[in-house]
Amino acid sequence: MIYIILSILCSVTVAILLKLAKRYQISIIQAVTVNYFAALTLCFLFFKPDIKLVSADAPWPIYITLSVLLPSIFLFLAASVKNLGIVKTDIAQRLSLFIPILAAYFIFKEDFNTFKIIGLAIGFVAIVLTFLRKPDQKNGKGNLLYPIMVFVGFGVIDVLFKQIALYKELPYTTSLFTVFCLSFIVSLLIVIAMVILGKIKLQLVNAVCGLILGFFNFGNILFYMKAHKALAENPSTVFAAMNLGVIITGTLIGVIAFKEKLSKLNYAGIVLAIAAVIFITLSQNAVR
């Protein structure tokens, strides 16, 4: 369980760092770029990927799509944390698991049991309630766009990573390293373009923040993978503990540390989000 706890802490810490970025005027795109450099370096040191195995036959369309989506979704993640807070952003990210579940049904033709259908129905209501705001609060369409993009983006990314996992010609860690490399290149090109256009200025503080962000971002992946390895016979335990842990921990930190205001309907949405994860976990057990 220690790996699950460490993965949860790393995941929530990423959200906290993005929340603090606004306060200290950190350039998100610069931090994200260095983040991927740190992540690919750590990936190389810990997983020892064999780059020679990557060939023209590798799933390059998926690699390239992920290399564009990952930096992009990081920017939407930061914007969502900035505008709507850690609580709602974490829930949007965790409930994005519905997209790969729907893909499993419509694309991979997997059967749905009662638990999974109930979980999806509850999750849909949870999403609506979580993002509702009081009439006296600003609730512009632009604000809601960010968590929606987080929800859709992470869901699509999850589907693509599952596609990579099914590609047996390459170890998953080698594909992960390749994606990190490409994501770094895409982010770097964006930074260079923005510097040339005078949109941003390079600052050392952004690089430092990016290294810290990359450390925790990679830590989340590393400990999540170790948790699955340690509990190989109980993957649903890892799945449930990770998602529930992030929702609950993110909520506590958002409300207590950052004084994020939630309505009674928002709290109801959080409870339903937890219930949805539980039902989806039960659906996995029912299949086994």
mmCIF file of C-alpha atoms in Angstrom, residues 1-14 17 35-36 38-44 46-47 74 94 176 180 210-228 238 242 246:
data_model
loop_
_atom_site.group_PDB
_atom_site.id
_atom_site.type_symbol
_atom_site.label_atom_id
_atom_site.label_comp_id
_atom_site.label_asym_id
_atom_site.label_seq_id
_atom_site.Cartn_x
_atom_site.Cartn_y
_atom_site.Cartn_z
ATOM 1 C CA MET A 1 0.000 0.000 0.000
ATOM 2 C CA ILE A 2 2.982 2.320 0.486
ATOM 3 C CA TYR A 3 3.360 2.613 -3.299
ATOM 4 C CA ILE A 4 -0.296 3.605 -3.655
ATOM 5 C CA ILE A 5 0.067 6.261 -0.951
ATOM 6 C CA LEU A 6 3.217 7.657 -2.598
ATOM 7 C CA SER A 7 1.492 7.720 -5.999
ATOM 8 C CA ILE A 8 -1.495 9.574 -4.524
ATOM 9 C CA LEU A 9 0.782 12.121 -2.844
ATOM 10 C CA CYS A 10 2.726 12.694 -6.072
ATOM 11 C CA SER A 11 -0.491 13.134 -8.082
ATOM 12 C CA VAL A 12 -1.995 15.642 -5.648
ATOM 13 C CA THR A 13 1.344 17.461 -5.323
ATOM 14 C CA VAL A 14 1.320 18.114 -9.080
ATOM 15 C CA LEU A 17 2.296 22.992 -7.670
ATOM 16 C CA ASN A 35 8.986 18.755 -16.583
ATOM 17 C CA TYR A 36 9.135 16.435 -19.603
ATOM 18 C CA ALA A 38 13.052 15.643 -16.093
ATOM 19 C CA ALA A 39 10.510 12.865 -16.688
ATOM 20 C CA LEU A 40 12.358 11.367 -19.670
ATOM 21 C CA THR A 41 15.664 11.548 -17.768
ATOM 22 C CA LEU A 42 14.170 9.724 -14.770
ATOM 23 C CA CYS A 43 12.461 7.252 -17.106
ATOM 24 C CA PHE A 44 15.831 6.486 -18.694
ATOM 25 C CA PHE A 46 14.831 3.885 -13.678
ATOM 26 C CA PHE A 47 13.455 1.830 -16.568
ATOM 27 C CA PHE A 74 -1.016 19.955 -18.915
ATOM 28 C CA ARG A 94 -10.294 10.909 -12.155
ATOM 29 C CA LEU A 176 6.745 5.692 -22.443
ATOM 30 C CA PHE A 180 8.266 11.694 -23.097
ATOM 31 C CA GLY A 210 9.694 22.344 -13.993
ATOM 32 C CA LEU A 211 12.269 20.004 -12.458
ATOM 33 C CA ILE A 212 10.182 19.709 -9.291
ATOM 34 C CA LEU A 213 7.028 19.174 -11.351
ATOM 35 C CA GLY A 214 8.741 16.501 -13.444
ATOM 36 C CA PHE A 215 9.985 14.710 -10.321
ATOM 37 C CA PHE A 216 6.473 14.372 -8.888
ATOM 38 C CA ASN A 217 4.867 13.706 -12.280
ATOM 39 C CA PHE A 218 7.253 10.806 -12.871
ATOM 40 C CA GLY A 219 6.904 9.682 -9.245
ATOM 41 C CA ASN A 220 3.172 9.303 -9.783
ATOM 42 C CA ILE A 221 3.793 6.985 -12.759
ATOM 43 C CA LEU A 222 6.631 5.048 -11.099
ATOM 44 C CA PHE A 223 4.806 4.298 -7.844
ATOM 45 C CA TYR A 224 1.558 3.498 -9.679
ATOM 46 C CA MET A 225 3.391 0.909 -11.774
ATOM 47 C CA LYS A 226 5.153 -0.485 -8.688
ATOM 48 C CA ALA A 227 1.803 -0.740 -6.890
ATOM 49 C CA HIS A 228 0.370 -2.777 -9.771
ATOM 50 C CA VAL A 238 -4.812 -0.325 -6.878
ATOM 51 C CA MET A 242 -5.592 5.455 -6.337
ATOM 52 C CA VAL A 246 -6.728 11.380 -5.085
#
